[in-house]
PDB file of C-alpha atoms in Angstrom:
ATOM      1  CA  MET R  19      72.247  46.400 -42.441  1.00  0.00           C
ATOM      2  CA  GLY R  20      72.794  45.670 -38.789  1.00  0.00           C
ATOM      3  CA  ARG R  21      69.182  46.485 -37.965  1.00  0.00           C
ATOM      4  CA  SER R  22      67.780  44.280 -40.694  1.00  0.00           C
ATOM      5  CA  ARG R  23      69.880  41.370 -39.494  1.00  0.00           C
ATOM      6  CA  SER R  24      68.688  41.861 -35.922  1.00  0.00           C
ATOM      7  CA  ARG R  25      65.073  41.907 -37.113  1.00  0.00           C
ATOM      8  CA  GLU R  26      65.584  38.670 -39.012  1.00  0.00           C
ATOM      9  CA  LYS R  27      67.087  37.082 -35.924  1.00  0.00           C
ATOM     10  CA  ASP R  28      64.101  38.214 -33.855  1.00  0.00           C
ATOM     11  CA  ARG R  29      61.719  36.713 -36.401  1.00  0.00           C
ATOM     12  CA  ASP R  30      63.669  33.469 -36.370  1.00  0.00           C
ATOM     13  CA  ARG R  31      63.525  33.347 -32.577  1.00  0.00           C
ATOM     14  CA  ARG R  32      59.758  33.941 -32.589  1.00  0.00           C
ATOM     15  CA  ARG R  33      59.291  31.207 -35.173  1.00  0.00           C
ATOM     16  CA  ASP R  34      61.392  28.839 -33.099  1.00  0.00           C
ATOM     17  CA  LYS R  35      59.330  29.685 -29.999  1.00  0.00           C
ATOM     18  CA  GLU R  36      56.093  29.136 -31.891  1.00  0.00           C
ATOM     19  CA  LYS R  37      57.388  25.804 -33.157  1.00  0.00           C
ATOM     20  CA  ASP R  38      58.417  24.804 -29.655  1.00  0.00           C
ATOM     21  CA  GLY R  39      55.003  25.857 -28.320  1.00  0.00           C
ATOM     22  CA  LYS R  40      53.184  23.830 -30.978  1.00  0.00           C
ATOM     23  CA  GLU R  41      55.372  20.825 -30.285  1.00  0.00           C
ATOM     24  CA  LYS R  42      54.661  21.107 -26.577  1.00  0.00           C
ATOM     25  CA  ASP R  43      50.907  21.351 -27.208  1.00  0.00           C
ATOM     26  CA  LYS R  44      51.044  18.255 -29.402  1.00  0.00           C
ATOM     27  CA  GLU R  45      52.971  16.396 -26.737  1.00  0.00           C
ATOM     28  CA  LYS R  46      50.411  17.402 -24.089  1.00  0.00           C
ATOM     29  CA  LYS R  47      47.586  16.142 -26.280  1.00  0.00           C
ATOM     30  CA  ARG R  48      49.420  12.879 -26.836  1.00  0.00           C
ATOM     31  CA  SER R  49      49.976  12.436 -23.107  1.00  0.00           C
ATOM     32  CA  ARG R  50      46.310  13.168 -22.364  1.00  0.00           C
ATOM     33  CA  SER R  51      45.161  10.633 -24.914  1.00  0.00           C
ATOM     34  CA  ARG R  52      47.568   8.071 -23.430  1.00  0.00           C
ATOM     35  CA  ASP R  53      46.194   8.783 -19.948  1.00  0.00           C
ATOM     36  CA  ARG R  54      42.600   8.395 -21.188  1.00  0.00           C
ATOM     37  CA  ARG R  55      43.383   5.082 -22.838  1.00  0.00           C
ATOM     38  CA  ARG R  56      45.117   3.886 -19.688  1.00  0.00           C
ATOM     39  CA  ASP R  57      42.146   4.897 -17.518  1.00  0.00           C
ATOM     40  CA  GLU R  58      39.695   3.198 -19.871  1.00  0.00           C
ATOM     41  CA  LYS R  59      41.722  -0.008 -19.717  1.00  0.00           C
ATOM     42  CA  LYS R  60      41.716   0.109 -15.924  1.00  0.00           C
ATOM     43  CA  LYS R  61      37.948   0.659 -15.823  1.00  0.00           C
ATOM     44  CA  SER R  62      37.279  -2.167 -18.255  1.00  0.00           C
ATOM     45  CA  ARG R  63      39.450  -4.511 -16.175  1.00  0.00           C
ATOM     46  CA  SER R  64      37.635  -3.563 -12.955  1.00  0.00           C
ATOM     47  CA  ARG R  65      34.251  -4.098 -14.668  1.00  0.00           C
ATOM     48  CA  GLU R  66      35.347  -7.522 -15.853  1.00  0.00           C
ATOM     49  CA  LYS R  67      36.504  -8.443 -12.358  1.00  0.00           C
ATOM     50  CA  GLU R  68      33.196  -7.341 -10.826  1.00  0.00           C
ATOM     51  CA  LYS R  69      31.304  -9.315 -13.440  1.00  0.00           C
ATOM     52  CA  GLU R  70      33.321 -12.434 -12.708  1.00  0.00           C
ATOM     53  CA  LYS R  71      32.772 -11.926  -8.979  1.00  0.00           C
ATOM     54  CA  LYS R  72      28.990 -11.628  -9.411  1.00  0.00           C
ATOM     55  CA  GLU R  73      28.921 -14.747 -11.568  1.00  0.00           C
ATOM     56  CA  LYS R  74      30.814 -16.694  -8.928  1.00  0.00           C
ATOM     57  CA  GLU R  75      28.659 -15.533  -5.966  1.00  0.00           C
ATOM     58  CA  PRO R  76      25.354 -17.232  -7.009  1.00  0.00           C
ATOM     59  CA  ALA R  77      27.247 -20.452  -7.704  1.00  0.00           C
ATOM     60  CA  ALA R  78      28.748 -20.356  -4.220  1.00  0.00           C
ATOM     61  CA  LYS R  79      25.385 -19.594  -2.609  1.00  0.00           C
ATOM     62  CA  SER R  80      23.564 -22.332  -4.502  1.00  0.00           C
ATOM     63  CA  LYS R  81      25.851 -25.006  -3.108  1.00  0.00           C
ATOM     64  CA  VAL R  82      23.325 -26.343  -0.558  1.00  0.00           C
ATOM     65  CA  GLY R  83      23.342 -29.965   0.455  1.00  0.00           C
ATOM     66  CA  ASP R  84      20.388 -32.249  -0.275  1.00  0.00           C
ATOM     67  CA  ALA R  85      19.630 -32.687   3.434  1.00  0.00           C
ATOM     68  CA  GLU R  86      19.585 -28.929   4.029  1.00  0.00           C
ATOM     69  CA  LYS R  87      17.449 -28.401   0.929  1.00  0.00           C
ATOM     70  CA  ALA R  88      14.908 -31.009   2.083  1.00  0.00           C
ATOM     71  CA  LYS R  89      14.761 -29.378   5.512  1.00  0.00           C
ATOM     72  CA  LEU R  90      14.147 -25.935   3.994  1.00  0.00           C
ATOM     73  CA  ALA R  91      11.453 -27.346   1.696  1.00  0.00           C
ATOM     74  CA  ALA R  92       9.647 -28.930   4.662  1.00  0.00           C
ATOM     75  CA  ASN R  93       9.773 -25.647   6.616  1.00  0.00           C
ATOM     76  CA  ALA R  94       8.521 -23.711   3.591  1.00  0.00           C
ATOM     77  CA  LEU R  95       5.606 -26.127   3.081  1.00  0.00           C
ATOM     78  CA  LYS R  96       4.656 -25.831   6.728  1.00  0.00           C
ATOM     79  CA  GLU R  97       4.605 -22.037   6.494  1.00  0.00           C
ATOM     80  CA  ILE R  98       2.556 -22.113   3.294  1.00  0.00           C
ATOM     81  CA  PHE R  99      -0.055 -24.515   4.722  1.00  0.00           C
ATOM     82  CA  THR R 100      -0.379 -22.347   7.841  1.00  0.00           C
ATOM     83  CA  GLY R 101      -0.626 -19.157   5.795  1.00  0.00           C
ATOM     84  CA  ILE R 102      -3.211 -20.268   3.223  1.00  0.00           C
ATOM     85  CA  ALA R 103      -5.402 -21.669   6.018  1.00  0.00           C
ATOM     86  CA  LYS R 104      -6.078 -18.127   7.268  1.00  0.00           C
ATOM     87  CA  PRO R 105      -9.361 -16.687   5.860  1.00  0.00           C
ATOM     88  CA  ASP R 106      -7.985 -13.306   4.728  1.00  0.00           C
ATOM     89  CA  ALA R 107      -4.493 -14.441   3.664  1.00  0.00           C
ATOM     90  CA  GLN R 108      -5.364 -14.373  -0.059  1.00  0.00           C
ATOM     91  CA  LYS R 109      -8.282 -11.961  -0.037  1.00  0.00           C
ATOM     92  CA  GLY R 110      -8.909  -9.938  -3.178  1.00  0.00           C
ATOM     93  CA  GLY R 111      -5.913  -9.806  -5.511  1.00  0.00           C
ATOM     94  CA  ASN R 112      -3.372 -10.908  -2.894  1.00  0.00           C
ATOM     95  CA  PHE R 113      -1.588 -14.240  -2.698  1.00  0.00           C
ATOM     96  CA  PHE R 114       0.228 -15.776   0.241  1.00  0.00           C
ATOM     97  CA  ILE R 115       4.010 -15.960   0.271  1.00  0.00           C
ATOM     98  CA  PRO R 116       6.210 -16.730   3.311  1.00  0.00           C
ATOM     99  CA  GLN R 117       7.944 -13.672   4.727  1.00  0.00           C
ATOM    100  CA  ASP R 118      11.414 -12.926   3.304  1.00  0.00           C
ATOM    101  CA  TRP R 119      11.251 -15.794   0.804  1.00  0.00           C
ATOM    102  CA  HIS R 120      14.017 -14.217  -1.295  1.00  0.00           C
ATOM    103  CA  LEU R 121      16.333 -14.160   1.729  1.00  0.00           C
ATOM    104  CA  ARG R 122      15.482 -17.438   3.450  1.00  0.00           C
ATOM    105  CA  TYR R 123      14.515 -19.867   0.691  1.00  0.00           C
ATOM    106  CA  LYS R 124      15.211 -18.541  -2.807  1.00  0.00           C
ATOM    107  CA  ASP R 125      18.880 -19.543  -3.007  1.00  0.00           C
ATOM    108  CA  ALA R 126      18.100 -23.168  -2.145  1.00  0.00           C
ATOM    109  CA  LEU R 127      14.532 -23.654  -3.434  1.00  0.00           C
ATOM    110  CA  GLY R 128      14.358 -21.146  -6.271  1.00  0.00           C
ATOM    111  CA  PRO R 129      11.628 -18.595  -7.030  1.00  0.00           C
ATOM    112  CA  TYR R 130       8.418 -18.989  -5.006  1.00  0.00           C
ATOM    113  CA  LYS R 131       6.110 -19.566  -7.979  1.00  0.00           C
ATOM    114  CA  LYS R 132       8.302 -22.309  -9.441  1.00  0.00           C
ATOM    115  CA  PHE R 133       8.573 -23.971  -6.034  1.00  0.00           C
ATOM    116  CA  VAL R 134       4.779 -24.055  -5.670  1.00  0.00           C
ATOM    117  CA  GLN R 135       4.391 -25.483  -9.172  1.00  0.00           C
ATOM    118  CA  SER R 136       6.935 -28.216  -8.391  1.00  0.00           C
ATOM    119  CA  CYS R 137       5.204 -29.334  -5.147  1.00  0.00           C
ATOM    120  CA  GLU R 138       2.709 -32.194  -5.413  1.00  0.00           C
ATOM    121  CA  GLU R 139       0.926 -31.057  -2.224  1.00  0.00           C
ATOM    122  CA  LEU R 140       0.185 -27.572  -3.610  1.00  0.00           C
ATOM    123  CA  ALA R 141      -1.818 -26.118  -6.502  1.00  0.00           C
ATOM    124  CA  LEU R 142      -1.252 -22.787  -8.242  1.00  0.00           C
ATOM    125  CA  HIS R 143      -4.248 -20.930  -9.748  1.00  0.00           C
ATOM    126  CA  GLU R 144      -3.479 -18.215 -12.305  1.00  0.00           C
ATOM    127  CA  ILE R 145      -5.917 -15.271 -12.007  1.00  0.00           C
ATOM    128  CA  GLY R 146      -4.450 -12.933 -14.647  1.00  0.00           C
ATOM    129  CA  ASN R 147      -2.260  -9.821 -14.532  1.00  0.00           C
ATOM    130  CA  GLY R 148       0.659 -11.976 -13.392  1.00  0.00           C
ATOM    131  CA  SER R 149      -1.034 -12.811 -10.095  1.00  0.00           C
ATOM    132  CA  PHE R 150      -2.040 -16.194  -8.715  1.00  0.00           C
ATOM    133  CA  LYS R 151      -3.480 -18.044  -5.723  1.00  0.00           C
ATOM    134  CA  VAL R 152      -1.985 -20.953  -3.783  1.00  0.00           C
ATOM    135  CA  THR R 153      -4.080 -23.788  -2.351  1.00  0.00           C
ATOM    136  CA  LYS R 154      -3.726 -27.363  -1.252  1.00  0.00           C
ATOM    137  CA  LYS R 155      -3.943 -29.876  -4.079  1.00  0.00           C
ATOM    138  CA  GLY R 156      -7.617 -30.384  -4.936  1.00  0.00           C
ATOM    139  CA  ASP R 157      -8.945 -27.280  -3.108  1.00  0.00           C
ATOM    140  CA  ALA R 158     -10.931 -24.627  -4.954  1.00  0.00           C
ATOM    141  CA  CYS R 159      -9.411 -21.282  -5.810  1.00  0.00           C
ATOM    142  CA  PRO R 160     -10.210 -18.562  -3.207  1.00  0.00           C
ATOM    143  CA  GLU R 161     -12.374 -15.564  -4.050  1.00  0.00           C
ATOM    144  CA  THR R 162     -10.465 -13.341  -6.480  1.00  0.00           C
ATOM    145  CA  SER R 163     -12.664 -10.246  -6.735  1.00  0.00           C
ATOM    146  CA  PRO R 164     -11.472  -7.625  -4.230  1.00  0.00           C
ATOM    147  CA  ALA R 165     -13.967  -6.356  -1.682  1.00  0.00           C
ATOM    148  CA  LYS R 166     -15.569  -3.064  -2.682  1.00  0.00           C
ATOM    149  CA  GLN R 167     -14.512  -1.395   0.537  1.00  0.00           C
ATOM    150  CA  GLU R 168     -10.861  -2.209  -0.313  1.00  0.00           C
ATOM    151  CA  GLN R 169     -10.942  -0.967  -3.933  1.00  0.00           C
ATOM    152  CA  TRP R 170     -11.096   2.723  -3.076  1.00  0.00           C
ATOM    153  CA  LYS R 171      -8.148   2.360  -0.701  1.00  0.00           C
ATOM    154  CA  LYS R 172      -5.961   0.895  -3.447  1.00  0.00           C
ATOM    155  CA  GLN R 173      -7.066   3.577  -5.904  1.00  0.00           C
ATOM    156  CA  LEU R 174      -6.367   6.306  -3.340  1.00  0.00           C
ATOM    157  CA  ASP R 175      -2.924   4.866  -2.654  1.00  0.00           C
ATOM    158  CA  SER R 176      -2.191   4.793  -6.388  1.00  0.00           C
ATOM    159  CA  ALA R 177      -3.339   8.416  -6.729  1.00  0.00           C
ATOM    160  CA  TRP R 178      -1.067   9.472  -3.858  1.00  0.00           C
ATOM    161  CA  GLN R 179       1.942   7.722  -5.403  1.00  0.00           C
ATOM    162  CA  THR R 180       1.282   9.476  -8.717  1.00  0.00           C
ATOM    163  CA  TYR R 181       0.901  12.829  -6.914  1.00  0.00           C
ATOM    164  CA  CYS R 182       4.275  12.349  -5.177  1.00  0.00           C
ATOM    165  CA  LYS R 183       5.989  11.521  -8.492  1.00  0.00           C
ATOM    166  CA  VAL R 184       4.801  14.657 -10.293  1.00  0.00           C
ATOM    167  CA  THR R 185       4.979  17.077  -7.318  1.00  0.00           C
ATOM    168  CA  PRO R 186       8.257  18.387  -5.831  1.00  0.00           C
ATOM    169  CA  THR R 187       8.852  17.413  -2.214  1.00  0.00           C
ATOM    170  CA  HIS R 188       8.589  20.964  -0.847  1.00  0.00           C
ATOM    171  CA  GLU R 189       5.199  21.469  -2.553  1.00  0.00           C
ATOM    172  CA  ARG R 190       3.524  18.275  -1.318  1.00  0.00           C
ATOM    173  CA  SER R 191       0.721  18.644   1.213  1.00  0.00           C
ATOM    174  CA  LEU R 192      -2.440  16.803   2.121  1.00  0.00           C
ATOM    175  CA  LYS R 193      -4.429  20.005   1.647  1.00  0.00           C
ATOM    176  CA  ASN R 194      -3.298  20.370  -1.980  1.00  0.00           C
ATOM    177  CA  PHE R 195      -3.887  16.668  -2.603  1.00  0.00           C
ATOM    178  CA  THR R 196      -7.474  16.798  -1.339  1.00  0.00           C
ATOM    179  CA  SER R 197      -8.249  20.166  -2.972  1.00  0.00           C
ATOM    180  CA  VAL R 198      -9.336  18.378  -6.162  1.00  0.00           C
ATOM    181  CA  LEU R 199     -12.191  16.609  -4.389  1.00  0.00           C
ATOM    182  CA  PRO R 200     -15.727  17.615  -5.442  1.00  0.00           C
ATOM    183  CA  THR R 201     -17.214  20.683  -3.759  1.00  0.00           C
ATOM    184  CA  GLY R 202     -18.848  19.830  -0.458  1.00  0.00           C
ATOM    185  CA  ALA R 203     -16.931  16.559  -0.016  1.00  0.00           C
ATOM    186  CA  GLU R 204     -15.590  17.731   3.356  1.00  0.00           C
ATOM    187  CA  LYS R 205     -19.128  18.290   4.671  1.00  0.00           C
ATOM    188  CA  THR R 206     -20.336  14.853   3.605  1.00  0.00           C
ATOM    189  CA  LYS R 207     -21.563  12.763   6.526  1.00  0.00           C
ATOM    190  CA  ALA R 208     -21.936   9.024   6.717  1.00  0.00           C
ATOM    191  CA  ASP R 209     -25.433   7.661   6.146  1.00  0.00           C
ATOM    192  CA  ALA R 210     -27.273   6.128   9.086  1.00  0.00           C
ATOM    193  CA  PRO R 211     -26.851   2.366   9.355  1.00  0.00           C
ATOM    194  CA  LYS R 212     -29.456   0.350   7.468  1.00  0.00           C
ATOM    195  CA  GLN R 213     -30.518  -1.496  10.626  1.00  0.00           C
ATOM    196  CA  ALA R 214     -31.139   1.796  12.429  1.00  0.00           C
ATOM    197  CA  GLN R 215     -33.195   3.039   9.467  1.00  0.00           C
ATOM    198  CA  ALA R 216     -35.212  -0.175   9.483  1.00  0.00           C
ATOM    199  CA  ASP R 217     -35.836   0.055  13.236  1.00  0.00           C
ATOM    200  CA  ALA R 218     -36.868   3.737  13.105  1.00  0.00           C
ATOM    201  CA  PRO R 219     -40.511   3.140  11.942  1.00  0.00           C
ATOM    202  CA  LYS R 220     -40.930   0.424  14.565  1.00  0.00           C
ATOM    203  CA  ALA R 221     -39.701   2.780  17.276  1.00  0.00           C
ATOM    204  CA  GLU R 222     -42.093   5.500  16.117  1.00  0.00           C
ATOM    205  CA  GLU R 223     -45.025   3.051  16.143  1.00  0.00           C
ATOM    206  CA  LYS R 224     -44.066   1.949  19.665  1.00  0.00           C
ATOM    207  CA  LYS R 225     -43.927   5.584  20.845  1.00  0.00           C
ATOM    208  CA  ALA R 226     -47.349   6.265  19.304  1.00  0.00           C
ATOM    209  CA  GLU R 227     -48.819   3.218  21.032  1.00  0.00           C
ATOM    210  CA  GLU R 228     -47.331   4.270  24.372  1.00  0.00           C
ATOM    211  CA  ALA R 229     -48.667   7.789  23.895  1.00  0.00           C
ATOM    212  CA  SER R 230     -52.187   6.523  23.109  1.00  0.00           C
ATOM    213  CA  GLU R 231     -52.076   4.188  26.098  1.00  0.00           C
ATOM    214  CA  GLY R 232     -50.910   7.068  28.284  1.00  0.00           C
ATOM    215  CA  ALA R 233     -53.711   9.266  27.006  1.00  0.00           C
ATOM    216  CA  GLY R 234     -56.255   6.525  27.743  1.00  0.00           C
ATOM    217  CA  THR R 235     -54.945   6.034  31.229  1.00  0.00           C
ATOM    218  CA  GLY R 236     -55.082   9.793  31.898  1.00  0.00           C
ATOM    219  CA  SER R 237     -58.704  10.085  30.752  1.00  0.00           C
ATOM    220  CA  GLN R 238     -59.663   7.107  32.910  1.00  0.00           C
ATOM    221  CA  LYS R 239     -57.995   8.765  35.910  1.00  0.00           C
ATOM    222  CA  ARG R 240     -59.790  12.038  35.252  1.00  0.00           C
ATOM    223  CA  LYS R 241     -63.098  10.233  34.893  1.00  0.00           C
ATOM    224  CA  ALA R 242     -62.517   8.328  38.128  1.00  0.00           C
ATOM    225  CA  ALA R 243     -61.690  11.588  39.905  1.00  0.00           C
ATOM    226  CA  GLU R 244     -64.868  13.243  38.642  1.00  0.00           C
ATOM    227  CA  GLU R 245     -67.137  10.345  39.670  1.00  0.00           C
ATOM    228  CA  PRO R 246     -68.200  10.624  43.380  1.00  0.00           C
ATOM    229  CA  LYS R 247     -66.948   7.937  45.646  1.00  0.00           C
ATOM    230  CA  GLU R 248     -69.451   5.410  47.017  1.00  0.00           C
ATOM    231  CA  GLY R 249     -71.337   6.968  49.917  1.00  0.00           C
ATOM    232  CA  GLY R 250     -70.009  10.386  49.086  1.00  0.00           C
ATOM    233  CA  GLY R 251     -73.488  11.780  48.117  1.00  0.00           C
ATOM    234  CA  LYS R 252     -75.090  10.750  51.366  1.00  0.00           C
ATOM    235  CA  THR R 253     -72.387  12.458  53.404  1.00  0.00           C
ATOM    236  CA  LEU R 254     -73.032  15.715  51.578  1.00  0.00           C
ATOM    237  CA  LYS R 255     -76.778  15.449  52.151  1.00  0.00           C
ATOM    238  CA  LYS R 256     -76.327  14.866  55.860  1.00  0.00           C
ATOM    239  CA  LYS R 257     -74.079  17.885  56.142  1.00  0.00           C
ATOM    240  CA  ALA R 258     -76.616  19.962  54.265  1.00  0.00           C
ATOM    241  CA  LYS R 259     -79.402  19.032  56.724  1.00  0.00           C
ATOM    242  CA  LYS R 260     -77.404  20.174  59.743  1.00  0.00           C
ATOM    243  CA  LYS R 261     -77.225  23.701  58.421  1.00  0.00           C
ATOM    244  CA  PRO R 262     -79.926  26.084  59.906  1.00  0.00           C
TER     245      PRO R 262
END
């Protein structure tokens, strides 16, 4: 009887321990969930504060006086007129934009394209693909087709960018990049200039003329050497008579 009672007590103790363990596990889970909810609330509050801060910053930056705005607009116009006056400023698919527009002018004058459209002194010419040209009001749009010698450079640059995206950094090399070129591309030499090719026949004709003139002069010299000088025959005859 005593043994059976002790066994029952042991079982009761184990059950109590298991209950305590389960209760502790539940409490740990509850505390973890509380901590997660608390952390999420903190993160959401910090995100809201950052959002409010970002919304307030542009408003503070945009507070530029009318006098300062007019001064910036005059400086921007001056830069644009100087830039578009250069022959190659808007060559091919490029358009002129003052350097660091987004840092120096955007806050006060807005985006560059909208500023150009709002200026009476300027004209904006759309050329497709989101690009445009800027000219003085009434001027014709500059040439839009890119020069052929510039096209291959842009295509090569695009190919290199694509190669870098799909190739790991440690595997990139100029040798691997150029290995896909057609066979014999490395041995290709530049053609002779067209002007040199055009002048080649003329040079050959000139050489032939000089050679023929030289040949004529040589034959004349030989002929002159063979012909006896004036009085030369008589001298020989006299010398012949003196011989015994």
